[in-house]
Short mmCIF file of C-alpha atoms in Angstrom, two decimals:
data_model
loop_
_atom_site.label_atom_id
_atom_site.label_comp_id
_atom_site.label_asym_id
_atom_site.label_seq_id
_atom_site.Cartn_x
_atom_site.Cartn_y
_atom_site.Cartn_z
CA MET L 1 45.46 -54.10 32.18
CA CYS L 2 44.49 -51.48 29.65
CA GLN L 3 41.52 -49.28 30.49
CA ASN L 4 39.50 -47.06 28.13
CA PRO L 5 39.60 -43.44 29.24
CA SER L 6 36.26 -42.11 30.44
CA PRO L 7 34.85 -39.11 28.56
CA SER L 8 35.16 -35.87 30.48
CA PHE L 9 31.97 -33.87 31.12
CA GLY L 10 33.53 -31.49 33.59
CA PRO L 11 33.95 -27.76 33.07
CA ASN L 12 36.64 -26.51 30.76
CA PRO L 13 38.86 -23.49 31.54
CA ASN L 14 36.21 -21.15 30.10
CA GLY L 15 33.57 -22.37 32.50
CA LEU L 16 31.54 -24.04 29.74
CA PRO L 17 30.74 -27.77 29.38
CA SER L 18 33.07 -29.77 27.16
CA PRO L 19 31.62 -30.62 23.75
CA SER L 20 30.77 -34.17 22.76
CA ASN L 21 30.42 -33.63 18.96
CA PRO L 22 31.51 -31.17 16.25
CA LYS L 23 28.22 -29.23 16.32
CA GLU L 24 28.52 -28.67 20.07
CA ASP L 25 32.16 -27.74 19.54
CA ARG L 26 31.16 -24.99 17.13
CA GLU L 27 28.49 -23.73 19.53
CA LEU L 28 31.02 -23.69 22.36
CA LYS L 29 33.51 -21.71 20.30
CA ARG L 30 30.80 -19.23 19.35
CA GLN L 31 29.80 -18.73 22.99
CA VAL L 32 33.42 -18.17 23.94
CA GLN L 33 33.75 -15.71 21.05
CA VAL L 34 30.68 -13.76 22.18
CA LYS L 35 32.06 -13.52 25.73
CA GLU L 36 35.40 -12.28 24.45
CA PHE L 37 33.80 -9.59 22.30
CA ALA L 38 31.56 -8.53 25.17
CA LEU L 39 34.63 -7.99 27.37
CA VAL L 40 36.38 -5.99 24.65
CA LEU L 41 33.33 -3.77 24.05
CA ALA L 42 32.95 -3.18 27.78
CA ASN L 43 36.59 -2.47 28.64
CA GLY L 44 38.48 -1.59 25.47
CA ASP L 45 39.51 1.88 24.31
CA VAL L 46 37.92 3.58 21.31
CA ALA L 47 40.13 1.95 18.68
CA VAL L 48 39.66 -1.52 20.17
CA ARG L 49 35.87 -1.14 20.34
CA VAL L 50 35.77 0.06 16.73
CA GLN L 51 37.73 -2.99 15.60
CA ALA L 52 35.49 -5.26 17.66
CA ALA L 53 32.39 -3.76 16.02
CA ARG L 54 33.91 -4.28 12.58
CA ASP L 55 34.77 -7.88 13.40
CA ILE L 56 31.24 -8.52 14.70
CA ARG L 57 29.84 -7.13 11.48
CA LYS L 58 31.93 -9.56 9.43
CA ILE L 59 30.89 -12.52 11.57
CA VAL L 60 27.14 -11.87 11.59
CA ARG L 61 26.90 -10.72 7.97
CA GLY L 62 27.40 -14.21 6.57
CA SER L 63 26.13 -16.36 9.43
CA PRO L 64 22.49 -16.73 10.51
CA ARG L 65 23.63 -18.60 13.61
CA GLY L 66 26.11 -15.84 14.31
CA ARG L 67 23.35 -13.23 14.12
CA SER L 68 21.38 -15.12 16.73
CA ALA L 69 24.35 -15.79 18.98
CA PHE L 70 25.58 -12.18 19.06
CA ALA L 71 22.14 -10.65 19.70
CA VAL L 72 22.60 -10.60 23.46
CA PRO L 73 22.53 -7.58 25.80
CA ALA L 74 26.27 -7.82 26.45
CA ILE L 75 26.87 -7.12 22.73
CA ILE L 76 23.88 -5.00 21.74
CA GLN L 77 24.00 -2.48 24.59
CA PRO L 78 27.66 -1.43 24.10
CA LEU L 79 27.08 -1.11 20.35
CA VAL L 80 24.00 1.05 20.94
CA ALA L 81 26.07 3.17 23.34
CA MET L 82 28.64 3.64 20.56
CA LEU L 83 25.91 5.21 18.41
CA GLN L 84 25.97 8.14 20.83
CA SER L 85 29.73 8.64 20.53
CA ALA L 86 31.14 11.93 19.29
CA ASP L 87 33.54 9.87 17.19
CA HIS L 88 32.17 9.40 13.66
CA VAL L 89 34.07 6.15 13.06
CA SER L 90 32.70 4.64 16.28
CA ARG L 91 29.13 5.46 15.30
CA GLU L 92 29.57 4.13 11.78
CA SER L 93 31.15 0.83 12.83
CA ALA L 94 28.52 0.23 15.53
CA LEU L 95 25.67 1.07 13.15
CA LEU L 96 26.94 -1.35 10.50
CA ALA L 97 27.35 -4.11 13.07
CA LEU L 98 23.80 -3.62 14.37
CA LEU L 99 22.38 -3.35 10.84
CA ASN L 100 23.92 -6.66 9.79
CA MET L 101 22.71 -8.24 13.02
CA ALA L 102 19.12 -7.31 12.15
CA VAL L 103 19.08 -8.49 8.53
CA ARG L 104 16.79 -11.49 7.97
CA ASN L 105 16.22 -11.96 11.69
CA GLU L 106 12.88 -10.79 13.10
CA ARG L 107 13.78 -11.37 16.75
CA ASN L 108 16.93 -9.30 16.39
CA LYS L 109 14.95 -6.44 14.80
CA GLU L 110 12.68 -6.41 17.85
CA LYS L 111 15.63 -6.59 20.24
CA LEU L 112 17.34 -3.61 18.64
CA VAL L 113 14.22 -1.45 18.82
CA SER L 114 13.59 -2.40 22.45
CA SER L 115 17.22 -1.50 23.19
CA GLY L 116 16.66 2.13 22.24
CA THR L 117 18.15 2.32 18.75
CA VAL L 118 15.27 4.20 17.09
CA PRO L 119 15.77 7.68 18.68
CA LEU L 120 19.48 7.47 17.87
CA LEU L 121 18.76 6.50 14.27
CA VAL L 122 16.29 9.38 13.94
CA GLU L 123 19.00 11.74 15.20
CA MET L 124 21.32 10.39 12.50
CA LEU L 125 18.63 10.88 9.83
CA GLY L 126 18.76 14.59 10.58
CA SER L 127 22.54 14.84 10.43
CA ASP L 128 24.58 16.34 7.62
CA ASN L 129 26.97 13.44 7.14
CA THR L 130 27.05 10.04 5.47
CA LEU L 131 25.52 8.38 8.51
CA LYS L 132 22.03 9.58 7.55
CA GLU L 133 21.82 7.18 4.60
CA MET L 134 23.12 4.31 6.71
CA ALA L 135 20.47 5.22 9.26
CA THR L 136 17.89 5.15 6.45
CA ALA L 137 18.92 1.58 5.60
CA ALA L 138 18.65 0.67 9.29
CA ILE L 139 15.16 2.20 9.59
CA LEU L 140 14.15 0.29 6.45
CA THR L 141 15.37 -2.98 7.97
CA LEU L 142 13.79 -2.46 11.39
CA SER L 143 10.48 -1.23 9.93
CA ALA L 144 10.06 -4.52 8.07
CA SER L 145 9.07 -6.07 11.40
CA LYS L 146 5.37 -5.56 12.13
CA SER L 147 5.92 -5.12 15.85
CA ASN L 148 8.36 -2.24 15.26
CA LYS L 149 6.21 -0.14 12.91
CA SER L 150 4.26 1.87 15.48
CA THR L 151 7.39 2.73 17.48
CA ILE L 152 9.22 3.98 14.40
CA ALA L 153 6.15 5.79 13.06
CA ALA L 154 5.82 7.69 16.34
CA SER L 155 9.51 8.62 16.44
CA GLY L 156 9.39 11.53 13.98
CA ALA L 157 11.27 9.60 11.31
CA MET L 158 8.80 10.27 8.45
CA PRO L 159 9.66 13.92 7.63
CA LEU L 160 13.36 13.04 7.74
CA LEU L 161 12.83 10.09 5.39
CA VAL L 162 11.06 12.47 3.01
CA ASN L 163 14.14 14.73 3.15
CA ILE L 164 16.28 11.74 2.15
CA LEU L 165 13.78 11.02 -0.64
CA ILE L 166 14.21 14.58 -1.92
CA SER L 167 17.96 15.09 -1.62
CA GLY L 168 19.62 11.73 -0.95
CA SER L 169 21.65 9.52 -3.25
CA ILE L 170 19.84 7.06 -5.52
CA GLN L 171 20.28 4.26 -2.98
CA GLY L 172 19.22 6.53 -0.14
CA ARG L 173 16.06 7.53 -2.01
CA VAL L 174 15.21 3.93 -2.83
CA ASP L 175 15.68 2.94 0.83
CA ALA L 176 13.54 5.88 1.94
CA VAL L 177 10.69 4.78 -0.34
CA THR L 178 10.77 1.25 1.07
CA ALA L 179 10.94 2.50 4.66
CA LEU L 180 7.99 4.88 4.10
CA TYR L 181 6.07 2.06 2.43
CA ASN L 182 6.71 -0.21 5.42
CA LEU L 183 5.45 2.49 7.78
CA SER L 184 2.39 3.33 5.69
CA ASP L 185 0.62 0.39 7.38
CA CYS L 186 0.28 2.60 10.45
CA TYR L 187 -1.81 5.13 8.52
CA GLU L 188 -4.56 3.03 6.98
CA ASN L 189 -7.24 4.71 9.05
CA GLY L 190 -7.59 7.88 6.99
CA ASP L 191 -4.48 9.76 8.11
CA ASN L 192 -3.25 10.56 4.60
CA LEU L 193 -1.21 13.56 5.72
CA PHE L 194 1.58 11.51 7.28
CA LEU L 195 3.44 11.96 4.00
CA SER L 196 4.34 15.50 2.92
CA THR L 197 3.34 16.60 -0.58
CA GLU L 198 7.02 17.42 -1.06
CA ALA L 199 7.41 13.69 -1.67
CA VAL L 200 5.34 13.83 -4.88
CA ILE L 201 8.07 15.05 -7.25
CA PRO L 202 10.77 12.58 -6.18
CA LEU L 203 8.25 9.72 -6.09
CA LEU L 204 7.05 10.45 -9.64
CA THR L 205 10.65 10.85 -10.81
CA LEU L 206 11.61 7.48 -9.34
CA LEU L 207 8.50 5.86 -10.80
CA LYS L 208 9.24 7.31 -14.24
CA ASP L 209 12.77 5.88 -14.18
CA SER L 210 11.84 2.48 -12.76
CA LYS L 211 10.48 -0.66 -14.37
CA LYS L 212 6.74 -0.30 -13.96
CA TYR L 213 6.21 -4.00 -13.16
CA SER L 214 8.84 -4.03 -10.38
CA LYS L 215 8.10 -4.34 -6.68
CA PHE L 216 9.65 -0.92 -6.21
CA ALA L 217 7.09 0.61 -8.60
CA GLY L 218 4.36 -1.04 -6.53
CA LYS L 219 5.67 0.63 -3.38
CA THR L 220 6.07 4.00 -5.10
CA THR L 221 2.54 3.97 -6.51
CA ALA L 222 1.17 2.91 -3.11
CA LEU L 223 2.66 6.05 -1.54
CA LEU L 224 1.37 8.23 -4.39
CA ALA L 225 -2.08 6.70 -3.89
CA ILE L 226 -1.99 7.77 -0.24
CA LEU L 227 -0.97 11.28 -1.28
CA SER L 228 -3.82 11.42 -3.82
CA GLU L 229 -6.34 11.12 -0.98
CA SER L 230 -5.77 14.79 -0.07
CA GLU L 231 -6.46 17.82 -2.26
CA GLU L 232 -2.92 19.05 -1.71
CA GLY L 233 -1.56 15.74 -2.93
CA ARG L 234 -3.84 15.68 -5.98
CA CYS L 235 -2.79 19.18 -6.98
CA ALA L 236 0.88 18.29 -6.57
CA ILE L 237 0.52 15.16 -8.72
CA SER L 238 -1.29 17.01 -11.52
CA GLU L 239 1.19 19.88 -11.54
CA VAL L 240 4.30 17.74 -12.05
CA GLN L 241 5.44 17.83 -15.68
CA GLY L 242 4.67 14.40 -17.12
CA GLY L 243 3.29 13.16 -13.80
CA ILE L 244 -0.08 11.94 -15.07
CA LEU L 245 1.62 10.40 -18.12
CA THR L 246 3.90 8.40 -15.82
CA ILE L 247 0.87 7.07 -13.97
CA VAL L 248 -0.85 6.17 -17.27
CA GLU L 249 2.32 4.32 -18.38
CA THR L 250 2.21 2.40 -15.11
CA ILE L 251 -1.38 1.38 -15.84
CA GLU L 252 -0.23 0.05 -19.22
CA GLU L 253 3.01 -1.64 -18.15
CA GLY L 254 2.79 -2.27 -14.41
CA SER L 255 2.32 -5.31 -12.21
CA LEU L 256 -1.07 -6.21 -10.75
CA LEU L 257 -0.21 -4.21 -7.63
CA SER L 258 1.21 -1.10 -9.30
CA THR L 259 -1.62 -0.92 -11.86
CA GLU L 260 -4.18 -1.13 -9.06
CA HIS L 261 -2.55 1.77 -7.21
CA ALA L 262 -2.04 3.78 -10.42
CA VAL L 263 -5.69 3.61 -11.52
CA SER L 264 -6.80 4.48 -7.98
CA ILE L 265 -4.72 7.68 -8.21
CA LEU L 266 -6.40 8.81 -11.44
CA LEU L 267 -9.81 7.86 -10.05
CA SER L 268 -9.14 9.92 -6.93
CA LEU L 269 -8.25 12.92 -9.08
CA CYS L 270 -11.29 12.63 -11.34
CA ARG L 271 -13.74 11.96 -8.52
CA SER L 272 -12.57 14.98 -6.56
CA ASN L 273 -12.97 17.43 -9.44
CA ARG L 274 -14.06 16.00 -12.78
CA GLU L 275 -13.99 19.35 -14.56
CA LYS L 276 -10.42 20.05 -13.45
CA TYR L 277 -8.80 16.66 -14.03
CA ARG L 278 -10.80 14.94 -16.79
CA GLU L 279 -9.06 16.60 -19.75
CA LEU L 280 -5.65 16.38 -18.09
CA ILE L 281 -6.09 12.62 -17.80
CA LEU L 282 -7.62 12.10 -21.26
CA ASN L 283 -4.75 14.03 -22.88
CA GLU L 284 -2.38 11.24 -21.81
CA GLY L 285 -4.37 8.48 -23.54
CA PRO L 286 -5.38 6.25 -20.62
CA ILE L 287 -8.37 4.52 -22.30
CA PRO L 288 -6.58 1.45 -23.79
CA GLY L 289 -4.86 0.68 -20.52
CA LEU L 290 -8.07 1.12 -18.55
CA LEU L 291 -10.00 -1.14 -20.93
CA LEU L 292 -7.31 -3.79 -20.50
CA LEU L 293 -7.55 -3.54 -16.71
CA THR L 294 -11.29 -4.19 -16.83
CA VAL L 295 -10.37 -7.63 -18.15
CA GLU L 296 -6.94 -8.46 -16.74
CA GLY L 297 -6.59 -6.36 -13.58
CA THR L 298 -7.26 -7.27 -9.96
CA LYS L 299 -10.85 -7.04 -8.74
CA LYS L 300 -10.14 -3.60 -7.27
CA ALA L 301 -8.35 -2.43 -10.42
CA CYS L 302 -11.26 -3.65 -12.52
CA ASN L 303 -13.78 -1.75 -10.40
CA TYR L 304 -11.62 1.38 -10.33
CA SER L 305 -11.22 1.24 -14.13
CA HIS L 306 -14.95 0.93 -14.76
CA ALA L 307 -15.62 3.88 -12.44
CA LEU L 308 -12.91 6.01 -14.06
CA LEU L 309 -14.07 5.20 -17.60
CA LYS L 310 -17.56 6.43 -16.71
CA LEU L 311 -16.12 9.69 -15.39
CA LEU L 312 -13.94 10.17 -18.46
CA ARG L 313 -16.57 9.61 -21.14
CA TYR L 314 -18.09 12.58 -23.02
CA ASP L 315 -20.99 14.03 -21.06
CA SER L 316 -22.32 17.32 -22.47
CA GLN L 317 -25.55 18.93 -21.29
CA SER L 318 -27.44 17.61 -24.31
CA LYS L 319 -26.33 14.07 -23.60
CA LYS L 320 -27.79 14.17 -20.13
CA ALA L 321 -31.29 13.99 -21.63
CA GLU L 322 -30.58 10.62 -23.26
CA SER L 323 -31.68 7.36 -21.71
CA LYS L 324 -29.62 5.78 -18.95
CA ASP L 325 -29.06 2.66 -21.02
CA THR L 326 -27.56 4.64 -23.89
CA GLU L 327 -25.52 6.76 -21.50
CA ALA L 328 -24.07 3.70 -19.77
CA ILE L 329 -22.41 2.45 -22.97
CA ASP L 330 -21.58 5.80 -24.51
CA TYR L 331 -17.77 5.64 -24.48
CA SER L 332 -16.24 7.96 -27.01
CA ASN L 333 -15.55 6.70 -30.53
CA LYS L 334 -12.03 7.94 -30.14
CA ALA L 335 -11.47 5.70 -27.12
CA GLU L 336 -12.77 2.63 -28.96
CA GLU L 337 -10.69 3.44 -32.02
CA THR L 338 -7.60 3.94 -29.87
CA ALA L 339 -8.16 0.57 -28.21
CA LYS L 340 -8.49 -1.13 -31.64
CA ILE L 341 -5.30 0.52 -32.88
CA LEU L 342 -3.47 -0.58 -29.74
CA LEU L 343 -4.58 -4.19 -30.15
CA GLN L 344 -3.65 -4.18 -33.85
CA ASP L 345 -0.24 -2.76 -32.98
CA MET L 346 0.31 -5.44 -30.35
CA VAL L 347 -0.56 -8.18 -32.86
CA ARG L 348 1.77 -6.65 -35.46
CA ARG L 349 4.66 -6.42 -33.01
CA ASN L 350 4.18 -10.01 -31.87
CA MET L 351 4.20 -11.20 -35.49
CA GLU L 352 7.37 -9.23 -36.23
CA GLU L 353 9.10 -10.65 -33.15
CA ASN L 354 8.10 -14.20 -34.09
CA ILE L 355 9.39 -13.73 -37.65
CA LYS L 356 12.71 -12.41 -36.32
CA LYS L 357 13.00 -15.43 -34.00
CA LEU L 358 12.32 -17.83 -36.87
CA GLN L 359 14.88 -16.08 -39.08
CA LEU L 360 17.48 -16.17 -36.31
CA SER L 361 16.76 -19.83 -35.62
CA ALA L 362 17.08 -20.69 -39.33
CA ALA L 363 20.36 -18.78 -39.62
CA THR L 364 21.79 -20.52 -36.55
CA SER L 365 20.71 -23.92 -37.88
CA SER L 366 22.28 -23.19 -41.26
CA GLN L 367 25.60 -22.23 -39.63
CA THR L 368 25.55 -25.39 -37.53
CA HIS L 369 25.14 -27.69 -40.55
CA SER L 370 27.53 -25.82 -42.85
#
């Protein structure tokens, strides 16, 4: 008599339940893999631990499930311990493994911070080797989690991120801007000195070279707006060659966010000392962009633009005797003329572009039918 074999639910040699479907099989293999790596990290020599960290990095980099599975104390703690190694390769491999574990996983970001990574990353930020830019990328990633911001902000990372902003590679400087922007949430209550005025020149340089409508420009102008809240910051912004022009260009070409921050910077300058900053701002031709913002900007940008336009208009001693109604609409003729010229130029350019498109379309159609 033939009997069907009964399915086995007993323990397998690894001490884990036997799988009953392919999904459970994959989960079982992953659990076994995690245990094996944990043993290697705990007991292996330096070379073996380095290879294990590299292998973990490869696994978690392309697997969301892998990132979750490997974020256990038995893996995280040995990798964090490797960050303290005197061996550069050990620190680098562990840092890359932890960084990839944290990407696009909020829980893992929190786990890494609670495991003591931040002080070690701050130490790396102050080093003189390539690890400082990797540490910058790690701080950027961890600071994206709201629950981590206060811990990182209190760690002393900010001045070191500014140093990266000043002297790092292009990628290091970009990462430093994003990390500082993430941490700026912790300083909304009037503490505008968290960012050194030494950051002004590199921020304006990066803004000048970036696309003004990009998210990066929005972050850069947000940091410059914070700096403009102090007199030291305002002086630094006005003293940079082409600095005010770059901000005016952002008003003209930026996204809703970057234009809002840019006009707030100029308003902060002009409100603090109209006599000092009014001519400096007017010399860069901001009126057309400001007029456009009063119509197309965010509510804040619109209000800022109206306030700035009032501060920028001509206001001699003799004019002060005129009625308030006349004074309220007394924008300079030059400003109105400039705005008209700008609009006419925009119309002309659009017409030229449309004519070119029609000519190109006609030429393509002619070639197709020939």
